[in-house]
Short mmCIF file of C-alpha atoms and ligand atoms in Angstrom, two decimals:
data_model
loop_
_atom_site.label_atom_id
_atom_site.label_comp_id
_atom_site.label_asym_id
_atom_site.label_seq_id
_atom_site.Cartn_x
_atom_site.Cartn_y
_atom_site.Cartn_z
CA UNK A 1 0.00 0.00 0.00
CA UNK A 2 1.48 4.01 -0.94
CA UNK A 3 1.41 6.26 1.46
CA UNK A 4 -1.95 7.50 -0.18
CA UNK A 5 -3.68 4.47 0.09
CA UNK A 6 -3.59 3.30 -3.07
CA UNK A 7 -1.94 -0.66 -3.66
CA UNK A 8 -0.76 -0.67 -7.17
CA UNK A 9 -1.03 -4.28 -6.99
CA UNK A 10 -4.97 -4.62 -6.22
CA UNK A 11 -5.04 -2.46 -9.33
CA UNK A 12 -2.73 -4.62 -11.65
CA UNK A 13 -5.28 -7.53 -10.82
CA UNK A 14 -8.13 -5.20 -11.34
CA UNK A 15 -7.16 -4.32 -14.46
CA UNK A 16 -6.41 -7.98 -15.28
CA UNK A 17 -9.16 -8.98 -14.20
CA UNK A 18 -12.32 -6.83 -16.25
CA UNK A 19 -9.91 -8.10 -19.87
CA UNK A 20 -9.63 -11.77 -18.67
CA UNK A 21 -13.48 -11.91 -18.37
CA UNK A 22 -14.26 -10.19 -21.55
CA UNK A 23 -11.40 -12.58 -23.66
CA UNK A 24 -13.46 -15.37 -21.76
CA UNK A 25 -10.05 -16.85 -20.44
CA UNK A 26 -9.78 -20.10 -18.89
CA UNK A 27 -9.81 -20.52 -15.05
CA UNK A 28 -6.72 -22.03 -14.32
CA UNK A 29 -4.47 -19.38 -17.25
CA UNK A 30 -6.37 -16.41 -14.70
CA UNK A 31 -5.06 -18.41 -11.52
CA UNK A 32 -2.15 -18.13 -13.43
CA UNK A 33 -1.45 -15.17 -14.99
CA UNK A 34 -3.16 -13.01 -11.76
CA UNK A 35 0.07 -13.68 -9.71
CA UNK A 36 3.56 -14.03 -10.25
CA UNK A 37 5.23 -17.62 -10.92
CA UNK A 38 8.39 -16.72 -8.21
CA UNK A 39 9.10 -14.25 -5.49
CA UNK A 40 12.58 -13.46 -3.53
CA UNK A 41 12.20 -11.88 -0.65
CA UNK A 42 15.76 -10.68 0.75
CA UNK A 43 17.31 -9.31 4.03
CA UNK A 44 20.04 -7.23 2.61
CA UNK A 45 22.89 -6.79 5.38
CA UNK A 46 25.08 -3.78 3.86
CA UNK A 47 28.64 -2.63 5.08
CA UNK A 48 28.23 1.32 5.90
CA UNK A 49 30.73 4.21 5.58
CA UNK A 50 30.83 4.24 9.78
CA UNK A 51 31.75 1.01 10.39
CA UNK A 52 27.77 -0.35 11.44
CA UNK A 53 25.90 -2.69 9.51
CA UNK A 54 22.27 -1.37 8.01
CA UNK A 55 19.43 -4.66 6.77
CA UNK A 56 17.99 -3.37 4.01
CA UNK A 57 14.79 -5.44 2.94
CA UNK A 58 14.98 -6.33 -0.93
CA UNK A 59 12.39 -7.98 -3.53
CA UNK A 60 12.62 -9.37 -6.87
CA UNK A 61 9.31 -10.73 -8.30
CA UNK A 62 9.05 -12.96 -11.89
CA UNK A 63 5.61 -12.11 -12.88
CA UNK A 64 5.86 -14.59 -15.93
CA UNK A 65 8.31 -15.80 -18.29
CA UNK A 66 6.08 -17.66 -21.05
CA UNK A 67 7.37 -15.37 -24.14
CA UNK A 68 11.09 -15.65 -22.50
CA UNK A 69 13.90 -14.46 -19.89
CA UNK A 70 12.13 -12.12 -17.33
CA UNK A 71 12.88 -8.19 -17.75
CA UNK A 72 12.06 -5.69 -15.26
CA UNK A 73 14.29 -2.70 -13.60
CA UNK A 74 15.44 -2.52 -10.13
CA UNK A 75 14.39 0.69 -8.61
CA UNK A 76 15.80 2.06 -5.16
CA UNK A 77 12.99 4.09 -3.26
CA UNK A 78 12.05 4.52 0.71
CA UNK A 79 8.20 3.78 0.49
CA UNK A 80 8.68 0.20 -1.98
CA UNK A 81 6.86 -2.09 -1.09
CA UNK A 82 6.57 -5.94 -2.22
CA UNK A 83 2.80 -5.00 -3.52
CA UNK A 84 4.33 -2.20 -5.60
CA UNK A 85 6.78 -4.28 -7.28
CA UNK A 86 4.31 -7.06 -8.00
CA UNK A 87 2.34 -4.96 -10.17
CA UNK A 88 5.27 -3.54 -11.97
CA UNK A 89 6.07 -7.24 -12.72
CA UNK A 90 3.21 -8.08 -13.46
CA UNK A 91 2.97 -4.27 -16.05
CA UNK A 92 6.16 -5.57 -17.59
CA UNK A 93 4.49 -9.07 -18.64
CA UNK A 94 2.10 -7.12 -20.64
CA UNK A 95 4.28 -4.61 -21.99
CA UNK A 96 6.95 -6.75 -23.31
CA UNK A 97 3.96 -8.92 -24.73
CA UNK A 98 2.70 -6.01 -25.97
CA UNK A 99 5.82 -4.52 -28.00
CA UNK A 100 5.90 -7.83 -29.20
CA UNK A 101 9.53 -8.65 -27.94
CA UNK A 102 10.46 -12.36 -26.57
CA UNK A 103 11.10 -11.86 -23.33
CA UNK A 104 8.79 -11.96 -19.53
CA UNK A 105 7.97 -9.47 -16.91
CA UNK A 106 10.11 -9.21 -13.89
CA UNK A 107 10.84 -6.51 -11.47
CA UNK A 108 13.48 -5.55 -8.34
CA UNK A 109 13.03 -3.29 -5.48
CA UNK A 110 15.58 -2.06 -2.67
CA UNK A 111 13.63 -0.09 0.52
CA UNK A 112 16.47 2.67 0.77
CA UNK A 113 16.64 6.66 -0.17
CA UNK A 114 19.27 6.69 -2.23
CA UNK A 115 19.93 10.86 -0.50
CA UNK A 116 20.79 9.57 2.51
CA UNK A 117 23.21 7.09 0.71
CA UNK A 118 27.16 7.67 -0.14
CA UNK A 119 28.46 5.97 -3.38
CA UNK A 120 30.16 3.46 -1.12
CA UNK A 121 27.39 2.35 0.33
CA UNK A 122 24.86 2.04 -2.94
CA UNK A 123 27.72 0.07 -4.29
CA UNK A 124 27.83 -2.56 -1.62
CA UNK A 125 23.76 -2.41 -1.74
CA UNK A 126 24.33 -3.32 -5.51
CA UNK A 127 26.79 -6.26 -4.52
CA UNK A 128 24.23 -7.62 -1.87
CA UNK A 129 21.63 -7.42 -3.92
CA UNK A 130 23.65 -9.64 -6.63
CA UNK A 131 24.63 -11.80 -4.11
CA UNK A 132 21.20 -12.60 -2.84
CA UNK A 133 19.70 -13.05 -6.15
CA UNK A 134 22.67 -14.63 -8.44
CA UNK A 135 21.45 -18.16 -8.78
CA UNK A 136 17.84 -16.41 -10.07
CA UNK A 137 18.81 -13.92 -12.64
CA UNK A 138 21.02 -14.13 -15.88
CA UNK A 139 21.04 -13.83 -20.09
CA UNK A 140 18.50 -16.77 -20.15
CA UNK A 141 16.72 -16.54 -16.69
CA UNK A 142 15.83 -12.51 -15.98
CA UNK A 143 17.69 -9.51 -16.76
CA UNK A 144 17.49 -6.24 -14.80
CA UNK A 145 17.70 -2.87 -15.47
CA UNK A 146 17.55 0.65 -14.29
CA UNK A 147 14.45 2.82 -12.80
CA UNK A 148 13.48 4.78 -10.11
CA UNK A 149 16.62 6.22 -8.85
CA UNK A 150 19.00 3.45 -9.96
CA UNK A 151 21.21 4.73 -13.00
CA UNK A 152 23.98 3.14 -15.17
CA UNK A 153 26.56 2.75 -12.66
CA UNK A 154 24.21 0.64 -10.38
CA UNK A 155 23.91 -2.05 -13.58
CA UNK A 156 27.70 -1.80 -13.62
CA UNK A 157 28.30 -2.69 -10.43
CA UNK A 158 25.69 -5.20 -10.31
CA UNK A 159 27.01 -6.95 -13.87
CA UNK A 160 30.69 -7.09 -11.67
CA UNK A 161 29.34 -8.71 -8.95
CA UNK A 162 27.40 -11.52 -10.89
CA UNK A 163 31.01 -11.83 -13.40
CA UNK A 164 32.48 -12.37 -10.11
CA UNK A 165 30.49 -14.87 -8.89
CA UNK A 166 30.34 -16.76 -12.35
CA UNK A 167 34.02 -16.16 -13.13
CA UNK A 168 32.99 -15.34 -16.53
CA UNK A 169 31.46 -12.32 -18.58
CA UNK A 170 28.04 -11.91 -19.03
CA UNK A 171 27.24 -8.64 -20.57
CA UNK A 172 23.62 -9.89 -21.30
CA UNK A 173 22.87 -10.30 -17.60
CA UNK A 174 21.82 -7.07 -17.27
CA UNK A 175 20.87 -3.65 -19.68
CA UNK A 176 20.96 -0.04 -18.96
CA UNK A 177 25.04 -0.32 -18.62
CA UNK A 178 26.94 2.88 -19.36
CA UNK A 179 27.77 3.15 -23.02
CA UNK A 180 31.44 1.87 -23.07
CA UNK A 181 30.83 -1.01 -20.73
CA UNK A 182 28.32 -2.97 -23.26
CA UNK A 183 25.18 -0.58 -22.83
CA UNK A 184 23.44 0.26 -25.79
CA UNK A 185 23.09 4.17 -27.95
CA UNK A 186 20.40 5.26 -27.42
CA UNK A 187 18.77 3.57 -24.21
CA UNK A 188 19.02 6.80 -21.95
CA UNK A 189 17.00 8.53 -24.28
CA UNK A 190 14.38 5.18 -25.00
CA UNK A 191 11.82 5.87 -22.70
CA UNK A 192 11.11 9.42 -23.04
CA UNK A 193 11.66 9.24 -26.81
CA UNK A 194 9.38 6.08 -26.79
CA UNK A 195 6.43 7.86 -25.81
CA UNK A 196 7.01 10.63 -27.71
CA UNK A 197 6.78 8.55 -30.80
CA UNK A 198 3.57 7.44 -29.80
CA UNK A 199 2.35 10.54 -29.26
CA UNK A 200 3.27 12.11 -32.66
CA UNK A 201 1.31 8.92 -34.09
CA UNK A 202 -1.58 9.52 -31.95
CA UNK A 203 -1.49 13.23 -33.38
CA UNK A 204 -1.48 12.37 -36.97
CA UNK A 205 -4.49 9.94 -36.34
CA UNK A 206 -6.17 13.04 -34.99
CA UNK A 207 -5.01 15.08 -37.99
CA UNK A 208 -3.23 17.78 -35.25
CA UNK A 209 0.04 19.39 -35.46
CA UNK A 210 2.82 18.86 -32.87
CA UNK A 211 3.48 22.21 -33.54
CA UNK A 212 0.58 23.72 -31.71
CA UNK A 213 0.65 21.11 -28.77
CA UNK A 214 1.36 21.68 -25.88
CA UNK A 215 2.06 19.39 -23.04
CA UNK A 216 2.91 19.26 -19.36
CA UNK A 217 4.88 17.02 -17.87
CA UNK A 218 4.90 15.22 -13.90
CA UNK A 219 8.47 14.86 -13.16
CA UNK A 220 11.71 15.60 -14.47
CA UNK A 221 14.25 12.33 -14.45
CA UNK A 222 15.02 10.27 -17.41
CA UNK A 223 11.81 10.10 -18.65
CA UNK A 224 10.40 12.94 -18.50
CA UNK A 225 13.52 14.83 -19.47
CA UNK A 226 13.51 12.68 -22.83
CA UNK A 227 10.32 12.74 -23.53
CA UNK A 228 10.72 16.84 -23.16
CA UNK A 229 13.47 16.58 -24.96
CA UNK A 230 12.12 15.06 -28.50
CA UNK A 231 8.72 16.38 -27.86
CA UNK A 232 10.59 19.79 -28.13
CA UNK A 233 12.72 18.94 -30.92
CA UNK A 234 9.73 18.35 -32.88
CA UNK A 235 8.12 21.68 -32.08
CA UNK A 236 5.71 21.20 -29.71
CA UNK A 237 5.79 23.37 -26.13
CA UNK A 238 6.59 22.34 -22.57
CA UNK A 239 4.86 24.75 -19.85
CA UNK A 240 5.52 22.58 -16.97
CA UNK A 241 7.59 19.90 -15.47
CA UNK A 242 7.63 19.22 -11.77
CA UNK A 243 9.87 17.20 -9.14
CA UNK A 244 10.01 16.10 -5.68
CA UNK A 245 12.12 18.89 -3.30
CA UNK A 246 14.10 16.33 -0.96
CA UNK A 247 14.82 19.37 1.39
CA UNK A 248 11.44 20.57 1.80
CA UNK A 249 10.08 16.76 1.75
CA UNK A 250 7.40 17.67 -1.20
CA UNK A 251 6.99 18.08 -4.83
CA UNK A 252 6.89 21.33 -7.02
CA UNK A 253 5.80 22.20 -10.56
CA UNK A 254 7.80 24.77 -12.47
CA UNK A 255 5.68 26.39 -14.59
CA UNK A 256 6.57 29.16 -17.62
CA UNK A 257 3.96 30.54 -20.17
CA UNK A 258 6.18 30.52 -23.38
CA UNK A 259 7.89 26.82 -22.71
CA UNK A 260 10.63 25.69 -20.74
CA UNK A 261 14.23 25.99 -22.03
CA UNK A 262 15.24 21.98 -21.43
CA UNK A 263 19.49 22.87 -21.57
CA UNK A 264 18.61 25.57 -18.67
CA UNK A 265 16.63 23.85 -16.18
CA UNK A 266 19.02 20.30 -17.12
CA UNK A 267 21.77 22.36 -16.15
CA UNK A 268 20.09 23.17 -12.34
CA UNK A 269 18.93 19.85 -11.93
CA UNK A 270 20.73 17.27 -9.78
CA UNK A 271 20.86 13.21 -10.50
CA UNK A 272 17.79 12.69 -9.14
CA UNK A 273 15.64 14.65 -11.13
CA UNK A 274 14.99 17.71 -8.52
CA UNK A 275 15.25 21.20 -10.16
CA UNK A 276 17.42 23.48 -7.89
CA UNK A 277 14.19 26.13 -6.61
CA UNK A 278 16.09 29.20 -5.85
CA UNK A 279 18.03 28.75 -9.38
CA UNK A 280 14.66 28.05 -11.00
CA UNK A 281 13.26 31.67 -9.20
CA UNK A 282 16.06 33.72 -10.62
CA UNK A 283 15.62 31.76 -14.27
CA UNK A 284 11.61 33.08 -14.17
CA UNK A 285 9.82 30.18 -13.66
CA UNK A 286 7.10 30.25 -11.17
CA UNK A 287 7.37 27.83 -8.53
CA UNK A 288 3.73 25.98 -7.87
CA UNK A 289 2.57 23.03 -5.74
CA UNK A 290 3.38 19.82 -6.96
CA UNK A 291 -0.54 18.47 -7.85
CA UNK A 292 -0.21 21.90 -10.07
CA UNK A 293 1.17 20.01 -12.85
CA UNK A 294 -2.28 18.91 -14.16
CA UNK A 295 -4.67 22.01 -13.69
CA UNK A 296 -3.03 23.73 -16.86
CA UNK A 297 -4.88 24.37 -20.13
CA UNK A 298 -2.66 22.40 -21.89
CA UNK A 299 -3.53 19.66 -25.41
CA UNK A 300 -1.41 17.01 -23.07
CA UNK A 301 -0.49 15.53 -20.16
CA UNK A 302 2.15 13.25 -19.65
CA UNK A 303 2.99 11.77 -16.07
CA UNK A 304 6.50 10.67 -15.54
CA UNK A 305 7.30 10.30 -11.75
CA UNK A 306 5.51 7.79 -10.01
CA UNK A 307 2.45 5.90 -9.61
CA UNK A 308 -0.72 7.05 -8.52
CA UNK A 309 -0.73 10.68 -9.73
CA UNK A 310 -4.21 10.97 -11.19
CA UNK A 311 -6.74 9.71 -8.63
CA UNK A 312 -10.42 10.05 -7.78
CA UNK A 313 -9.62 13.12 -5.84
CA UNK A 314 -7.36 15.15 -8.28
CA UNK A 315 -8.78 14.03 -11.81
CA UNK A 316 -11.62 17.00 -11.32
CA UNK A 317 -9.06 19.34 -11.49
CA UNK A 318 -7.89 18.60 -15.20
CA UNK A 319 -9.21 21.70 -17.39
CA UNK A 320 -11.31 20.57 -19.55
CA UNK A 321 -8.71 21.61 -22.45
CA UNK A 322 -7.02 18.52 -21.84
CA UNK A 323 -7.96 15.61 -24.11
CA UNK A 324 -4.95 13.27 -24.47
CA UNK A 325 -2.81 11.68 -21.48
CA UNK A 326 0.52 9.98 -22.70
CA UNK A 327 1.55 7.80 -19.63
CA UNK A 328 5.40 7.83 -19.19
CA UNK A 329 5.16 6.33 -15.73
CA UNK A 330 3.67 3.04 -14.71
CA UNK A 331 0.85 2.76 -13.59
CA UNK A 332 0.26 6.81 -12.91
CA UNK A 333 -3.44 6.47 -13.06
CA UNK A 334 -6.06 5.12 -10.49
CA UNK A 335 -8.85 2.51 -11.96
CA UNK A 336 -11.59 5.34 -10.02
CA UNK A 337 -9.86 8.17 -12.30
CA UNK A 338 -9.46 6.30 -15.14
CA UNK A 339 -13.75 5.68 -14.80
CA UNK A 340 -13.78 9.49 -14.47
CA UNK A 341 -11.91 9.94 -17.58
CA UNK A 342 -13.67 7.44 -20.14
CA UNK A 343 -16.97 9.54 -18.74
CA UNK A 344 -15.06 12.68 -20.08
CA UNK A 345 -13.74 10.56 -23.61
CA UNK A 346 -9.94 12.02 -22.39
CA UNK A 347 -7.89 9.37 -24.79
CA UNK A 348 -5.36 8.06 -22.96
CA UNK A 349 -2.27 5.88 -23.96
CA UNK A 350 -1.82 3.42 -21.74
CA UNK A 351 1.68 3.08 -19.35
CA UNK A 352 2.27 -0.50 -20.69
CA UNK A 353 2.34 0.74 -24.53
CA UNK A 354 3.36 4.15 -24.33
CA UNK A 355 6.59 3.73 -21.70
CA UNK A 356 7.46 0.66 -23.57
CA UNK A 357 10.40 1.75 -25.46
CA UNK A 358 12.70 1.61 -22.22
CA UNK A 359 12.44 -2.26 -22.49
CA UNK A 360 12.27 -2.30 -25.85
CA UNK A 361 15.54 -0.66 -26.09
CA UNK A 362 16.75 -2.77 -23.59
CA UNK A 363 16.08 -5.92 -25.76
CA UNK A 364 18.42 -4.05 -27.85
CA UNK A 365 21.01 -4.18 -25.62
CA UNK A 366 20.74 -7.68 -24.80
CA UNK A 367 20.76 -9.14 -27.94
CA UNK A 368 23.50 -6.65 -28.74
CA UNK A 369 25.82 -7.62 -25.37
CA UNK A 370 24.77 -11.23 -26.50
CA UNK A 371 26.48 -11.40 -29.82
CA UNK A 372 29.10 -8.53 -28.79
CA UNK A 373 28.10 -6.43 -31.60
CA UNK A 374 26.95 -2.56 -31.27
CA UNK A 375 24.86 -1.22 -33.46
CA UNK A 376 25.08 3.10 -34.03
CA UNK A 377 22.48 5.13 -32.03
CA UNK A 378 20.81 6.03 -35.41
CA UNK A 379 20.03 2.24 -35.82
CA UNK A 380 18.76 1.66 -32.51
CA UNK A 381 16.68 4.99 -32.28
CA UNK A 382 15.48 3.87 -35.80
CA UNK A 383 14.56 0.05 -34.91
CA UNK A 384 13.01 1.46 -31.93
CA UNK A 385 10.75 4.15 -33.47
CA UNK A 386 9.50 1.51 -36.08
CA UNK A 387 8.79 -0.97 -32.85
CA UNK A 388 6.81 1.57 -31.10
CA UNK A 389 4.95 3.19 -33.69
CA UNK A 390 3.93 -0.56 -35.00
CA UNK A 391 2.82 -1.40 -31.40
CA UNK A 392 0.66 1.78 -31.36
CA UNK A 393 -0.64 1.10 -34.55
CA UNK A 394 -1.46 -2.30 -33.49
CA UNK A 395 -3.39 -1.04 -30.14
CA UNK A 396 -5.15 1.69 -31.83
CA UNK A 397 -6.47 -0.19 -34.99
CA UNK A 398 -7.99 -2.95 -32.60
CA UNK A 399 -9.19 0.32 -30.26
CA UNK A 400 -11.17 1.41 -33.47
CA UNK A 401 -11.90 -2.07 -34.58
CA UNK A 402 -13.50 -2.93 -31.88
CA UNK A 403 -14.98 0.30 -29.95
CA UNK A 404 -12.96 -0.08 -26.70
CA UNK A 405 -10.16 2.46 -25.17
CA UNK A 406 -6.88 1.93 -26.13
CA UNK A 407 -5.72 0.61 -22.36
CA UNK A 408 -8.27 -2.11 -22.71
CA UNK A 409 -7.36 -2.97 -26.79
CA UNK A 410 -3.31 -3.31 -25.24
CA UNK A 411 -4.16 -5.05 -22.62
CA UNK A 412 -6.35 -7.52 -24.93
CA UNK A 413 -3.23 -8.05 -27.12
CA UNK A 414 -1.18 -8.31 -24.51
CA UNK A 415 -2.96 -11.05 -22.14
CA UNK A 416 -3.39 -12.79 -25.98
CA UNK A 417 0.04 -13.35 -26.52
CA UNK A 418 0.43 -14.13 -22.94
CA UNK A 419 -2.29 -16.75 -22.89
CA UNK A 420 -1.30 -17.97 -26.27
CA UNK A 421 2.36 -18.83 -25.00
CA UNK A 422 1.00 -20.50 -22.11
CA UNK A 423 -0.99 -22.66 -23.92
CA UNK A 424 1.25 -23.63 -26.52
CA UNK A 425 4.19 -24.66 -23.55
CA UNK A 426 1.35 -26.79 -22.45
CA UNK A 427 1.08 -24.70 -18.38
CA UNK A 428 -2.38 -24.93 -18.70
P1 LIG B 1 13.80 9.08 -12.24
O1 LIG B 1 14.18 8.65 -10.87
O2 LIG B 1 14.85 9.38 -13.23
O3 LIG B 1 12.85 10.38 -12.16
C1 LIG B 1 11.71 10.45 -11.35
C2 LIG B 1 11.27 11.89 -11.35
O4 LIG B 1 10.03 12.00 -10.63
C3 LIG B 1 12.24 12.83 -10.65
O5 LIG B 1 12.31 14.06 -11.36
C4 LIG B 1 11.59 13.06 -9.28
O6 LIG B 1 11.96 14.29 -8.70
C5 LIG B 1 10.13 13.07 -9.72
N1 LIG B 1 9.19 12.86 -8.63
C6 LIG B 1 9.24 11.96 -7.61
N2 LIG B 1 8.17 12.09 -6.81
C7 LIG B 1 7.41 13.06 -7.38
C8 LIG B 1 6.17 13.67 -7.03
N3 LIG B 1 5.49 13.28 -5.96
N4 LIG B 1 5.68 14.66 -7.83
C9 LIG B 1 6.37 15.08 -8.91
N5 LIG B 1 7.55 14.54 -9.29
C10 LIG B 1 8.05 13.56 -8.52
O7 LIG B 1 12.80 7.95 -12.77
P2 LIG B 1 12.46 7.60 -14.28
O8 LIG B 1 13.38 6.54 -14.72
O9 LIG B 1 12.31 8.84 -15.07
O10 LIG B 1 11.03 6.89 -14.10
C11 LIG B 1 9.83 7.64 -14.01
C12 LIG B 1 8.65 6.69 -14.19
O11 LIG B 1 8.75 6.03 -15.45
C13 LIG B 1 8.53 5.57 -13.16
O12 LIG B 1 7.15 5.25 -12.99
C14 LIG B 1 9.22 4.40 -13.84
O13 LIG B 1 8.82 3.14 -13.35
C15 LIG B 1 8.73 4.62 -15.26
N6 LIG B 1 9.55 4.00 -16.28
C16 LIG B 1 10.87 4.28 -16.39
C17 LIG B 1 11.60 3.69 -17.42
C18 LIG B 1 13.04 4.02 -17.65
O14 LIG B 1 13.60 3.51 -18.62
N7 LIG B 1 13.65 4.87 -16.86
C19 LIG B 1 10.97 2.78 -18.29
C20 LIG B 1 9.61 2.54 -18.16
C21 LIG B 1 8.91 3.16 -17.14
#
């Protein structure tokens, strides 16, 4: 359960649920697909910079691994919880299925706040973490990768630990590496980019120009910042982007009339994401509450922080200018807003598709660490565009098709390709 009272999980299975009774699905593929097929559940006991010992309590859930190897990121955050990284597990199943790439849904969590944390010690959380999990993970098992608040030095240190262990290399064990140490062009940028290249399909199906959109965004880490960053490039406007404050314990929009100028507020923004306030002030933007990020009269809004930022008691507040949501993060909206919105026809791109590129681009890298062959950021950024925008296609021809929103047509091609695999390995 978040701190809000939400439990992402309950709202996986919800969501699984209402599409397994419409496809009709068999009892025992629900039983099976509802849960995940292995948990770990890990006491981490980590070596700190005065000499003491901290337990740190770790998770790493395989949701299903029917179309392949588990994939899923390892994020580091204070309030995870084992509920929270079931459902992201359990979102990755469907988004790998539904970017059509052969590989499961898998994810990792560490309880920790990376800001109270030196280097040191994140390191040897890293290590543990491999330690614990080593026999359960690798190229052909489950393969990690970054997310909330884990970066490419966490993968490296992670991918030493396991080479350690093995005595041998295994660049595939895990994506999201830095560049020169096996990681693939172009997977920084994935994400953001990914969901950008879904929106600029979603605009031509509604015969608008990018040009004269303009968006707001929740957050401002590697999603968000990419997805700003492309969304930009192509001429569309950025009023807002917003971030948790770590000193003040809450989050802030940053809002500016004309657009934000990406390079400048990059430049006063620290690895976390959080915008420096006082440099923001004397750069003109106007600092506003955190929940501020969806009551402007914007074409778009795209969440990219955390779960659970449209619910039942803040979806009221979206101006009624609004019309698309683009979901960068997973699982941002509540199934009580998401009624709320269908009432109000708001078209929204579901997390699974639209944030799919980060795994997609991770496939990359695996099959590119696998074969110890890189391919130039041009070729991945291009293999990846033509992945997305055929997934989108795919979801919002069977959305038309069939007179359902586009959340429900992914998930229906999604828990179809699940199901399918099942059946055909004989599990059920
Ligand atoms: P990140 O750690 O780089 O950035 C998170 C951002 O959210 C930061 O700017 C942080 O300040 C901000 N934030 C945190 N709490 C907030 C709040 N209450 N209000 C406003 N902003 C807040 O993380 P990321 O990698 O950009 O991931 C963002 C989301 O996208 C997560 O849901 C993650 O699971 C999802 N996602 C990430 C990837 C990826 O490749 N990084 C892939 C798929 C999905």
């Amino acid at each position: 359960m978040t701190e809000d009272g939400y439990n992402p999980y309950e709202m996986a299975q919800e969501q699984f649920d209402r599409i397994a009774e419409k496809l009709n699905l068999d009892e025992g593929l629900k039983d099976l697909l509802r849960e995940p097929i292995r948990e770990y559940h890990f006491n981490l006991p980590v070596k700190m910079d005065d000499g003491s010992t901290k337990v740190f309590r770790a998770f790493r859930v395989q949701h299903n691994d029917a179309l392949g190897p588990c994939k899923g990121g390892i994020r580091f955050h204070p309030e995870e919880t084992v509920d929270t990284v079931r459902a992201l597990a359990m979102w990755m199943t469907w988004k790998t299925a539904v970017a059509d790439i052969p590989l499961g849904g898998g994810k990792g969590g560490v309880i920790c706040d990376p800001h109270d944390l030196s280097d040191r010690e994140e390191e040897n959380i890293c290590r543990e973490y491999i330690r614990a999990i080593n026999q359960n993970i690798g190229p052909l098992r489950d393969v990690p990768a970054p997310d909330v608040m884990t970066s490419a030095q966490h993968m490296l240190w992670m991918m030493d630990e396991y080479e350690t262990i093995q005595g041998e290399k295994y660049p595939g064990v895990i994506t999201g590496k830095p560049q020169d140490m096996g990681g693939s062009k172009g997977r920084t940028e994935a994400t953001g980019y990914g969901v950008i290249y879904v929106l600029r399909e979603l605009l031509k199906e509604l015969d608008r120009d990018i040009k004269d959109t303009v968006a707001s965004i929740q957050g401002f880490g590697n999603v968000a910042q990419y997805a700003a960053e492309l969304f930009i490039e192509y001429g569309g406007t950025v009023v807002s982007v917003s971030c948790w404050d770590q000193e003040d314990k809450k989050a802030y929009s940053y809002y500016k009339e004309d657009g934000i100028d990406l390079e400048e507020l990059r430049s006063i923004t620290d690895r976390f994401g959080s915008i420096d306030k006082e440099k923001a002030k004397e750069k003109g933007y106007e600092r506003l509450p955190g929940e501020d990020w969806l009551k402007h009269e914007v074409d778009v809004l795209i969440p990219a922080a955390l779960e659970n930022a449209i619910t039942e008691d803040n979806v009221g507040e979206i101006p009624s200018a609004v019309d698309m949501i683009v979901s960068g993060a997973n699982g941002p909206i509540t199934p009580e807003a998401d009624e709320v919105l269908e009432d109000r026809d708001m078209i929204v791109v579901p997390d699974f598709l639209a944030n799919a590129g980060g795994v997609t681009c991770s496939y990359f890298e695996q099959v590119q660490s696998n074969q110890n062959y890189y391919w130039p950021k041009e070729e991945v950024l291009g293999k990846l565009d033509n992945s997305m925008t055929s997934a989108f296609y795919e979801v919002w021809d069977l959305a038309q098709r069939k007179n359902v929103r586009m959340r429900d047509a992914a998930y229906m091609i999604a828990i179809q390709r699940v199901a399918e695999a099942c059946e055909a390995r004989g599990w059920v």
